[in-house]
Coordinates of C-alpha atoms in Angstrom, one line a residue:
X776 CA -57.4 -52.3 -40.0
X777 CA -54.4 -54.2 -38.7
X778 CA -55.5 -56.5 -35.9
X779 CA -53.2 -56.6 -32.8
X780 CA -51.4 -60.0 -32.3
X781 CA -53.6 -60.9 -29.3
X782 CA -56.7 -60.8 -31.5
X783 CA -55.0 -62.9 -34.2
X784 CA -54.0 -65.5 -31.7
X785 CA -57.4 -65.4 -30.1
X786 CA -59.1 -65.8 -33.6
X787 CA -56.9 -68.8 -34.4
X788 CA -57.6 -70.4 -31.0
X789 CA -61.3 -69.7 -31.2
X790 CA -61.6 -71.0 -34.8
X791 CA -60.0 -74.3 -33.7
X792 CA -62.1 -74.6 -30.6
X793 CA -65.2 -73.9 -32.6
X794 CA -64.5 -76.7 -35.0
X795 CA -63.6 -79.0 -32.2
X796 CA -66.9 -78.2 -30.3
X797 CA -69.0 -78.5 -33.5
X798 CA -67.4 -81.9 -34.3
X799 CA -68.2 -83.0 -30.7
X800 CA -71.7 -81.8 -31.0
X801 CA -72.2 -83.5 -34.4
X802 CA -71.0 -86.7 -32.7
X803 CA -73.4 -86.3 -29.9
X804 CA -76.4 -86.4 -32.3
X805 CA -75.9 -89.9 -33.8
X806 CA -74.4 -91.1 -30.5
X807 CA -77.6 -90.1 -28.7
X808 CA -79.8 -91.7 -31.3
X809 CA -77.8 -94.9 -31.1
X810 CA -77.5 -95.1 -27.3
X811 CA -80.7 -93.4 -26.3
X812 CA -81.1 -91.3 -23.1
X813 CA -80.3 -94.3 -20.8
X814 CA -77.1 -95.1 -22.8
X815 CA -76.0 -91.5 -22.7
X816 CA -76.5 -91.5 -18.9
X817 CA -74.3 -94.6 -18.6
X818 CA -71.6 -93.0 -20.9
X819 CA -71.6 -89.9 -18.7
X820 CA -71.0 -92.0 -15.6
X821 CA -68.1 -93.8 -17.3
X822 CA -66.7 -90.5 -18.5
X823 CA -66.9 -88.9 -15.1
X824 CA -64.7 -91.7 -13.8
X825 CA -62.3 -91.2 -16.6
X826 CA -62.2 -87.5 -16.1
X827 CA -61.5 -87.8 -12.4
X828 CA -58.6 -90.2 -12.9
X829 CA -57.2 -88.1 -15.7
X830 CA -57.3 -85.0 -13.6
X831 CA -55.5 -86.8 -10.8
X832 CA -52.8 -87.6 -13.3
X833 CA -52.4 -84.3 -15.0
X834 CA -54.1 -81.7 -12.7
X835 CA -52.4 -78.4 -12.9
X836 CA -49.2 -79.6 -14.5
X837 CA -49.9 -78.3 -18.0
X838 CA -50.9 -74.8 -16.8
X839 CA -48.0 -74.7 -14.3
X840 CA -45.6 -75.6 -17.1
X841 CA -47.2 -72.9 -19.3
X842 CA -46.6 -70.3 -16.7
X843 CA -43.0 -71.5 -16.0
X844 CA -42.2 -71.6 -19.7
X845 CA -43.7 -68.1 -20.3
X846 CA -41.3 -66.8 -17.6
X847 CA -38.3 -68.8 -18.7
X848 CA -38.3 -71.0 -21.8
X849 CA -35.1 -72.9 -20.8
X850 CA -36.4 -73.9 -17.5
X851 CA -39.7 -74.9 -19.0
X852 CA -38.0 -77.3 -21.4
X853 CA -36.1 -78.9 -18.6
X854 CA -39.3 -79.4 -16.5
X855 CA -41.2 -80.8 -19.5
X856 CA -38.5 -83.3 -20.3
X857 CA -38.3 -84.7 -16.8
X858 CA -42.1 -84.7 -16.2
X859 CA -42.6 -86.7 -19.5
X860 CA -40.4 -89.5 -18.3
X861 CA -42.1 -89.6 -14.9
X862 CA -45.6 -89.6 -16.6
X863 CA -44.7 -92.6 -18.8
X864 CA -43.8 -94.7 -15.7
X865 CA -46.7 -93.7 -13.6
X866 CA -49.4 -94.0 -16.3
X867 CA -48.1 -97.4 -17.3
X868 CA -48.4 -98.8 -13.7
X869 CA -51.8 -97.1 -13.1
X870 CA -53.4 -98.4 -16.4
X871 CA -52.2 -101.9 -15.7
X872 CA -53.8 -101.9 -12.3
X873 CA -57.1 -100.5 -13.6
X874 CA -57.1 -103.2 -16.4
X875 CA -56.8 -106.0 -13.8
X876 CA -59.7 -104.6 -11.7
X877 CA -62.1 -103.3 -14.3
X878 CA -65.0 -105.5 -13.3
X879 CA -64.8 -104.3 -9.6
X880 CA -64.6 -100.7 -10.7
X881 CA -67.7 -101.0 -12.9
X882 CA -69.7 -102.6 -10.1
X883 CA -68.6 -99.8 -7.8
X884 CA -69.9 -97.3 -10.3
X885 CA -73.3 -99.1 -10.1
X886 CA -73.6 -100.9 -13.4
X887 CA -71.8 -103.9 -14.9
X888 CA -72.4 -102.6 -18.4
X889 CA -69.6 -100.0 -17.9
X890 CA -66.8 -102.6 -17.8
X891 CA -65.9 -102.5 -21.5
X892 CA -66.2 -98.7 -21.6
X893 CA -63.8 -98.3 -18.7
X894 CA -61.3 -100.7 -20.3
X895 CA -61.5 -98.8 -23.6
X896 CA -60.7 -95.5 -21.7
X897 CA -57.4 -96.9 -20.4
X898 CA -55.2 -96.2 -23.4
X899 CA -56.4 -92.6 -23.2
X900 CA -55.3 -92.4 -19.6
X901 CA -51.8 -93.2 -20.8
X902 CA -51.8 -90.9 -23.8
X903 CA -53.7 -87.8 -22.7
X904 CA -51.4 -86.8 -19.8
X905 CA -48.4 -86.8 -22.2
X906 CA -50.4 -84.8 -24.7
X907 CA -51.6 -82.3 -22.1
X908 CA -48.1 -81.8 -20.8
X909 CA -46.7 -81.1 -24.3
X910 CA -49.5 -78.7 -25.0
X911 CA -48.7 -76.9 -21.8
X912 CA -45.1 -76.4 -22.8
X913 CA -46.0 -75.2 -26.3
X914 CA -48.6 -72.8 -24.9
X915 CA -45.9 -71.2 -22.8
X916 CA -43.9 -70.7 -26.0
X917 CA -47.1 -69.2 -27.5
X918 CA -47.2 -71.9 -30.2
X919 CA -50.9 -71.5 -30.6
X920 CA -51.0 -72.7 -34.2
X921 CA -49.5 -76.1 -33.4
X922 CA -51.8 -76.5 -30.4
X923 CA -54.9 -75.6 -32.5
X924 CA -54.0 -78.1 -35.3
X925 CA -53.4 -80.8 -32.7
X926 CA -56.8 -80.3 -31.2
X927 CA -58.4 -80.5 -34.7
X928 CA -56.5 -83.7 -35.4
X929 CA -57.6 -85.2 -32.0
X930 CA -61.2 -84.4 -32.4
X931 CA -61.4 -85.3 -36.1
X932 CA -59.9 -88.7 -35.5
X933 CA -62.0 -89.3 -32.4
X934 CA -65.3 -88.5 -34.1
X935 CA -64.3 -90.3 -37.3
X936 CA -63.3 -93.5 -35.6
X937 CA -66.4 -93.6 -33.4
X938 CA -68.8 -93.0 -36.3
X939 CA -66.9 -95.6 -38.5
X940 CA -67.0 -98.3 -35.8
X941 CA -70.7 -97.6 -35.0
X942 CA -71.6 -97.8 -38.7
X943 CA -69.7 -101.1 -39.1
X944 CA -71.3 -102.6 -36.0
X945 CA -75.0 -101.9 -36.6
X946 CA -76.2 -104.5 -34.1
X947 CA -73.9 -103.7 -31.1
X948 CA -75.1 -104.4 -27.6
X949 CA -75.2 -101.5 -25.1
X950 CA -71.8 -102.4 -23.5
X951 CA -70.2 -102.7 -26.9
X952 CA -71.6 -99.4 -28.0
X953 CA -70.3 -97.7 -24.8
X954 CA -66.9 -99.3 -25.4
X955 CA -66.8 -98.0 -29.0
X956 CA -67.6 -94.5 -27.8
X957 CA -64.9 -94.6 -25.2
X958 CA -62.3 -95.9 -27.7
X959 CA -62.4 -92.7 -29.6
X960 CA -60.6 -90.8 -26.8
X961 CA -57.6 -93.1 -27.3
X962 CA -57.4 -92.9 -31.1
X963 CA -57.7 -89.2 -31.2
X964 CA -55.2 -88.6 -28.4
X965 CA -52.7 -90.9 -30.0
X966 CA -52.8 -89.1 -33.4
X967 CA -52.6 -85.6 -31.8
X968 CA -49.6 -86.6 -29.6
X969 CA -47.8 -88.0 -32.7
X970 CA -48.5 -84.8 -34.6
X971 CA -47.2 -82.5 -31.8
X972 CA -44.0 -84.7 -31.3
X973 CA -43.2 -84.3 -35.0
X974 CA -43.7 -80.5 -34.7
X975 CA -41.5 -80.4 -31.6
X976 CA -38.7 -82.3 -33.3
X977 CA -39.0 -80.1 -36.4
X978 CA -38.4 -77.0 -34.3
X979 CA -36.0 -78.4 -31.8
X980 CA -33.0 -76.8 -33.4
X981 CA -34.4 -73.3 -33.0
X982 CA -36.3 -73.5 -29.7
X983 CA -35.6 -76.6 -27.7
X984 CA -31.9 -76.5 -28.4
X985 CA -31.7 -72.9 -27.2
X986 CA -33.8 -73.8 -24.2
X987 CA -31.2 -76.3 -22.9
X988 CA -28.1 -74.6 -24.0
X989 CA -27.5 -72.6 -20.9
X990 CA -27.2 -73.6 -17.3
X991 CA -30.3 -74.9 -15.5
X992 CA -32.3 -72.6 -13.4
X993 CA -31.7 -72.9 -9.6
X994 CA -33.8 -75.4 -7.6
X995 CA -35.9 -72.5 -6.5
X996 CA -37.6 -72.4 -9.9
X997 CA -38.3 -76.1 -9.7
X998 CA -39.8 -75.7 -6.2
X999 CA -42.0 -72.8 -7.5
X1000 CA -43.2 -75.1 -10.3
X1001 CA -44.0 -77.8 -7.9
X1002 CA -46.0 -75.5 -5.6
X1003 CA -47.8 -74.0 -8.5
X1004 CA -48.7 -77.4 -10.0
X1005 CA -50.0 -78.7 -6.6
X1006 CA -52.2 -75.7 -6.1
X1007 CA -53.5 -75.9 -9.7
X1008 CA -54.0 -79.7 -9.4
X1009 CA -56.0 -79.2 -6.2
X1010 CA -58.2 -76.6 -8.0
X1011 CA -58.6 -78.6 -11.2
X1012 CA -59.4 -81.8 -9.4
X1013 CA -62.4 -80.4 -7.8
X1014 CA -64.5 -80.0 -11.0
X1015 CA -64.0 -83.7 -12.1
X1016 CA -64.7 -84.7 -8.6
X1017 CA -67.9 -82.7 -8.8
X1018 CA -68.9 -84.5 -12.0
X1019 CA -68.1 -87.9 -10.4
X1020 CA -70.1 -87.1 -7.3
X1021 CA -72.9 -85.8 -9.4
X1022 CA -72.9 -89.0 -11.5
X1023 CA -73.1 -90.9 -8.2
X1024 CA -75.7 -88.8 -6.4
X1025 CA -78.2 -87.7 -9.1
X1026 CA -79.4 -91.1 -10.5
X1027 CA -79.7 -92.5 -7.0
X1028 CA -81.7 -89.5 -5.8
X1029 CA -83.9 -89.6 -8.9
X1030 CA -84.8 -93.2 -8.1
X1031 CA -85.5 -92.2 -4.5
X1032 CA -88.1 -89.7 -5.9
X1033 CA -90.0 -92.6 -7.4
X1034 CA -88.4 -93.0 -10.9
X1035 CA -87.2 -96.3 -12.2
X1036 CA -83.5 -96.9 -12.9
X1037 CA -84.0 -96.4 -16.6
X1038 CA -85.9 -93.2 -16.2
X1039 CA -83.3 -91.8 -13.8
X1040 CA -80.5 -92.5 -16.2
X1041 CA -82.5 -91.0 -19.0
X1042 CA -83.0 -87.7 -17.2
X1043 CA -79.4 -87.6 -16.1
X1044 CA -78.3 -88.3 -19.7
X1045 CA -80.6 -85.6 -21.2
X1046 CA -79.3 -83.0 -18.8
X1047 CA -75.6 -83.7 -18.7
X1048 CA -75.1 -85.3 -22.1
X1049 CA -77.5 -83.1 -24.2
X1050 CA -78.7 -79.8 -22.6
X1051 CA -75.4 -79.0 -20.9
X1052 CA -73.6 -79.8 -24.2
X1053 CA -75.6 -77.1 -25.9
X1054 CA -75.4 -74.4 -23.3
X1055 CA -71.6 -74.8 -22.8
X1056 CA -70.7 -74.4 -26.4
X1057 CA -70.5 -70.5 -26.2
X1058 CA -67.8 -70.8 -23.5
X1059 CA -65.3 -71.7 -26.2
X1060 CA -64.9 -68.0 -26.8
X1061 CA -64.0 -67.2 -23.2
X1062 CA -61.9 -70.3 -22.8
X1063 CA -59.9 -69.2 -25.9
X1064 CA -59.5 -65.8 -24.4
X1065 CA -58.2 -67.4 -21.2
X1066 CA -55.8 -69.6 -23.2
X1067 CA -54.4 -66.6 -25.0
X1068 CA -54.2 -64.1 -22.2
X1069 CA -53.0 -66.2 -19.2
X1070 CA -49.3 -66.6 -20.3
X1071 CA -49.2 -62.9 -21.3
X1072 CA -50.6 -61.8 -17.9
X1073 CA -48.2 -64.1 -16.1
X1074 CA -45.2 -62.7 -18.1
X1075 CA -46.3 -59.1 -17.4
X1076 CA -46.7 -59.8 -13.7
X1077 CA -43.3 -61.5 -13.6
X1078 CA -41.7 -58.5 -15.3
X1079 CA -43.6 -56.1 -12.9
X1080 CA -45.4 -54.4 -15.8
X1081 CA -48.5 -54.0 -13.7
X1082 CA -50.2 -51.4 -15.9
X1083 CA -50.2 -53.6 -18.9
X1084 CA -51.3 -56.6 -16.9
X1085 CA -54.2 -54.7 -15.4
X1086 CA -55.3 -53.5 -18.9
X1087 CA -55.4 -57.1 -20.1
X1088 CA -57.2 -58.3 -17.0
X1089 CA -59.9 -55.6 -17.5
X1090 CA -60.2 -56.5 -21.1
X1091 CA -60.7 -60.2 -20.3
X1092 CA -63.3 -59.5 -17.7
X1093 CA -65.3 -57.1 -19.9
X1094 CA -65.2 -59.3 -22.9
X1095 CA -66.2 -62.5 -21.1
X1096 CA -69.1 -60.7 -19.4
X1097 CA -70.4 -59.2 -22.6
X1098 CA -70.1 -62.4 -24.6
X1099 CA -71.7 -64.4 -21.8
X1100 CA -74.7 -62.1 -21.7
X1101 CA -75.0 -62.3 -25.5
X1102 CA -74.9 -66.1 -25.4
X1103 CA -77.4 -66.3 -22.6
X1104 CA -79.9 -64.2 -24.5
X1105 CA -79.5 -66.3 -27.6
X1106 CA -80.0 -69.6 -25.7
X1107 CA -83.0 -68.3 -23.9
X1108 CA -84.6 -67.0 -27.1
X1109 CA -84.0 -70.0 -29.3
X1110 CA -84.2 -72.9 -26.8
X1111 CA -87.0 -74.7 -28.7
X1112 CA -85.3 -74.4 -32.0
X1113 CA -82.0 -75.7 -30.7
X1114 CA -83.5 -78.7 -28.9
X1115 CA -85.5 -79.6 -32.0
X1116 CA -82.7 -79.0 -34.5
X1117 CA -79.9 -80.8 -32.6
X1118 CA -81.6 -83.7 -30.8
X1119 CA -85.3 -83.7 -32.0
X1120 CA -86.3 -83.4 -28.3
X1121 CA -88.5 -80.3 -27.7
X1122 CA -88.8 -81.1 -24.1
X1123 CA -85.1 -80.1 -23.7
X1124 CA -86.1 -76.5 -24.3
X1125 CA -87.0 -76.0 -20.7
X1126 CA -83.7 -77.4 -19.5
X1127 CA -81.8 -75.1 -21.9
X1128 CA -83.6 -72.1 -20.6
X1129 CA -82.9 -73.1 -17.0
X1130 CA -79.2 -73.4 -17.9
X1131 CA -79.0 -70.4 -20.2
X1132 CA -76.8 -68.4 -17.7
X1133 CA -74.1 -71.1 -17.8
X1134 CA -72.0 -69.4 -20.6
X1135 CA -71.8 -66.2 -18.6
X1136 CA -71.0 -67.8 -15.3
X1137 CA -68.7 -70.6 -16.6
X1138 CA -66.8 -68.1 -18.7
X1139 CA -66.3 -65.7 -15.8
X1140 CA -65.3 -68.6 -13.5
X1141 CA -62.6 -69.7 -15.9
X1142 CA -61.3 -66.2 -16.6
X1143 CA -61.2 -65.2 -13.0
X1144 CA -59.4 -68.4 -12.0
X1145 CA -56.8 -67.9 -14.7
X1146 CA -56.2 -64.3 -13.6
X1147 CA -55.7 -65.3 -10.0
X1148 CA -53.3 -68.1 -11.0
X1149 CA -51.4 -65.7 -13.2
X1150 CA -50.9 -63.1 -10.5
X1151 CA -49.9 -65.7 -7.8
X1152 CA -53.3 -66.0 -5.9
X1153 CA -53.4 -69.7 -6.1
X1154 CA -55.4 -70.6 -3.0
X1155 CA -58.4 -68.5 -3.6
X1156 CA -59.7 -70.3 -6.7
X1157 CA -59.5 -73.6 -4.8
X1158 CA -61.4 -72.3 -1.9
X1159 CA -64.1 -70.8 -4.1
X1160 CA -64.7 -74.0 -6.0
X1161 CA -64.7 -76.1 -2.8
X1162 CA -67.4 -73.9 -1.4
X1163 CA -69.3 -74.0 -4.7
X1164 CA -69.1 -77.8 -5.0
X1165 CA -70.2 -78.3 -1.4
X1166 CA -73.3 -76.1 -1.8
X1167 CA -74.0 -77.6 -5.3
X1168 CA -74.0 -81.2 -4.0
X1169 CA -76.3 -80.3 -1.1
X1170 CA -78.7 -78.6 -3.6
X1171 CA -78.6 -81.6 -5.9
X1172 CA -79.1 -84.1 -3.1
X1173 CA -82.1 -82.2 -1.7
X1174 CA -83.9 -81.1 -4.9
X1175 CA -83.5 -84.2 -7.1
X1176 CA -85.0 -86.3 -4.4
X1177 CA -88.3 -84.4 -4.6
X1178 CA -90.8 -85.9 -7.0
X1179 CA -91.1 -83.9 -10.2
X1180 CA -88.0 -81.8 -9.5
X1181 CA -85.5 -83.8 -11.5
X1182 CA -84.7 -81.3 -14.3
X1183 CA -85.0 -78.2 -12.0
X1184 CA -82.9 -79.7 -9.3
X1185 CA -80.0 -80.6 -11.6
X1186 CA -80.2 -77.1 -13.2
X1187 CA -80.2 -75.4 -9.7
X1188 CA -77.2 -77.5 -8.6
X1189 CA -75.2 -76.6 -11.8
X1190 CA -75.9 -72.9 -11.6
X1191 CA -75.1 -72.7 -7.9
X1192 CA -71.7 -74.4 -8.6
X1193 CA -71.0 -71.6 -11.1
X1194 CA -72.3 -68.6 -9.2
X1195 CA -70.4 -69.1 -5.9
X1196 CA -66.8 -69.3 -7.5
X1197 CA -67.6 -66.3 -9.7
X1198 CA -68.7 -64.1 -6.8
X1199 CA -65.9 -65.2 -4.6
X1200 CA -63.2 -64.6 -7.3
X1201 CA -64.5 -61.2 -8.3
X1202 CA -64.5 -60.2 -4.7
X1203 CA -60.8 -61.3 -4.3
X1204 CA -59.9 -59.4 -7.4
X1205 CA -61.6 -56.3 -6.1
X1206 CA -60.1 -56.6 -2.6
X1207 CA -56.5 -57.7 -3.3
X1208 CA -55.8 -56.2 -6.7
X1209 CA -58.0 -53.1 -6.3
X1210 CA -59.7 -53.7 -9.6
X1211 CA -62.8 -51.7 -10.4
X1212 CA -65.5 -52.8 -12.8
X1213 CA -67.3 -50.5 -15.2
X1214 CA -70.9 -51.4 -14.4
X1215 CA -72.2 -48.5 -16.4
X1216 CA -70.5 -49.6 -19.6
X1217 CA -71.6 -53.2 -19.1
X1218 CA -75.2 -52.1 -18.6
X1219 CA -75.1 -50.0 -21.8
X1220 CA -73.6 -52.8 -23.9
X1221 CA -76.2 -55.3 -22.5
X1222 CA -79.0 -52.9 -23.4
X1223 CA -77.7 -52.7 -26.9
X1224 CA -77.4 -56.5 -27.2
X1225 CA -81.0 -56.9 -25.9
X1226 CA -82.2 -54.3 -28.4
X1227 CA -80.4 -56.0 -31.3
X1228 CA -81.8 -59.4 -30.3
X1229 CA -85.3 -58.0 -30.1
X1230 CA -85.1 -56.1 -33.3
X1231 CA -83.7 -59.0 -35.3
X1232 CA -86.2 -61.5 -33.8
X1233 CA -89.2 -59.3 -34.4
X1234 CA -88.4 -57.9 -37.8
X1235 CA -86.9 -61.2 -39.0
X1236 CA -90.0 -63.0 -37.9
X1237 CA -92.1 -60.7 -40.1
X1238 CA -89.8 -60.1 -43.1
X1239 CA -88.5 -63.6 -43.7
X1240 CA -91.9 -65.2 -44.1
X1241 CA -92.7 -62.5 -46.7
X1242 CA -89.6 -63.6 -48.5
X1243 CA -90.8 -67.2 -48.7
X1244 CA -89.1 -68.7 -45.6
X1245 CA -91.1 -71.1 -43.4
X1246 CA -90.6 -73.9 -41.0
X1247 CA -87.1 -75.0 -40.0
X1248 CA -85.4 -72.8 -42.7
X1249 CA -87.1 -69.8 -41.2
X1250 CA -86.0 -70.6 -37.7
X1251 CA -82.5 -71.5 -38.8
X1252 CA -82.1 -68.3 -40.7
X1253 CA -83.4 -66.2 -37.8
X1254 CA -81.0 -67.9 -35.4
X1255 CA -78.0 -67.2 -37.7
X1256 CA -79.0 -63.6 -38.2
X1257 CA -79.4 -63.1 -34.4
X1258 CA -76.1 -64.8 -33.7
X1259 CA -74.3 -62.8 -36.3
X1260 CA -75.6 -59.5 -34.9
X1261 CA -74.7 -60.4 -31.3
X1262 CA -71.2 -61.7 -32.2
X1263 CA -70.5 -58.8 -34.5
X1264 CA -71.4 -56.3 -31.7
X1265 CA -69.1 -58.1 -29.2
X1266 CA -66.3 -58.1 -31.8
X1267 CA -66.8 -54.4 -32.4
X1268 CA -66.6 -53.6 -28.7
X1269 CA -63.5 -55.8 -28.4
X1270 CA -61.7 -54.0 -31.2
X1271 CA -62.7 -50.4 -30.2
X1272 CA -61.5 -51.0 -26.7
X1273 CA -58.1 -52.2 -27.9
X1274 CA -55.5 -49.4 -27.5

């Protein structure tokens, strides 16, 4: 069978993202053992500040550049060149200011131990915006191979540098260990940016030169890019802002419920740095689907090829729902095994089960947002996320302040944040684009997935011990078999639906 180009691109993108996520997960294990739950909580607070500032710098620029380049490569090159020069100046000034006031920033975040970590994040605040902008331009050209390799380079260098520095400095203090973990973001981004610049120069004669050979597009296209970027920035900014507010609210409310500062940071670190790391791994499939389809849908919509755009939209929604359901069933079934295998913390099993719907909800949120952006509905995603974050923050504030509700309160806030944008965006797609959803087909596929999971779990639990498997090898083999069956069925559905 000859696979369509979209599935080849998606396979390439998914493979790269899978390796990147696995490397990040492998880093989390020794990092957690080195820092402990309290240290992970502090790292999450510092990272939330870094993520918020980074989103303020980049926002929707990369995606807006992707959409502009997909519609007109010449105009995309012109915008990329001008924005790169602007970013260099702005990032230099901003990083200099943050360096001078690092101590005040760490105290504002609630802990002086964060000063070195914030300072080590500053080089990344200069490099990552340039890297994101270049990836956005290349995505519009559908250079998925170069982007995938750059992500592998970035994550490999990041993980390798952190592990090397931690192994050299075996007696680091908590601030030094946090600074070491933060430094990896800069080393990885620097190597990835250098790689992509080399790739861009190598192909400049065939792509970039052609892109600038003609006359520039009218100012109308630049204004359209600016409006798109502002709308996407406003939407993208909300999620890092949510993480920052969560890092500010949750530890404080946990202490109000009667916990000490160390206990509050430990619970926050276990939920945000460990359990949520596990449950969001399956979303790499839906994120890669979004990455692959969004420029194609935008190009189809621009060319007024609505039938093909609707077919791709329907495919994206059906596949993201089916994969999300499959991942949720897997997480719920093997919560104890995942918690024990990855972090040796069986108490995380309850948190994983509470958050097991995150792959389905987060995948649908990302896919529906990208669809709405691609078809020009840029305000609705922002509104949906604003409502979601407001309700989520209220839920977090109320529930995490109740004694004994720490884990449950955090899980409820996270799920509510995902549910509201999904329902909102699906309603907009149904109302404005007149999209219909095949509930009957989804229910049938879900039933088959549930049957497969049950059969493999029950039969494997009986047959594997008879074959000599026991303990962790038994559980690991059972998990792999279940995952293989679920992923294989989703892939089969994806291929058979392709026309």
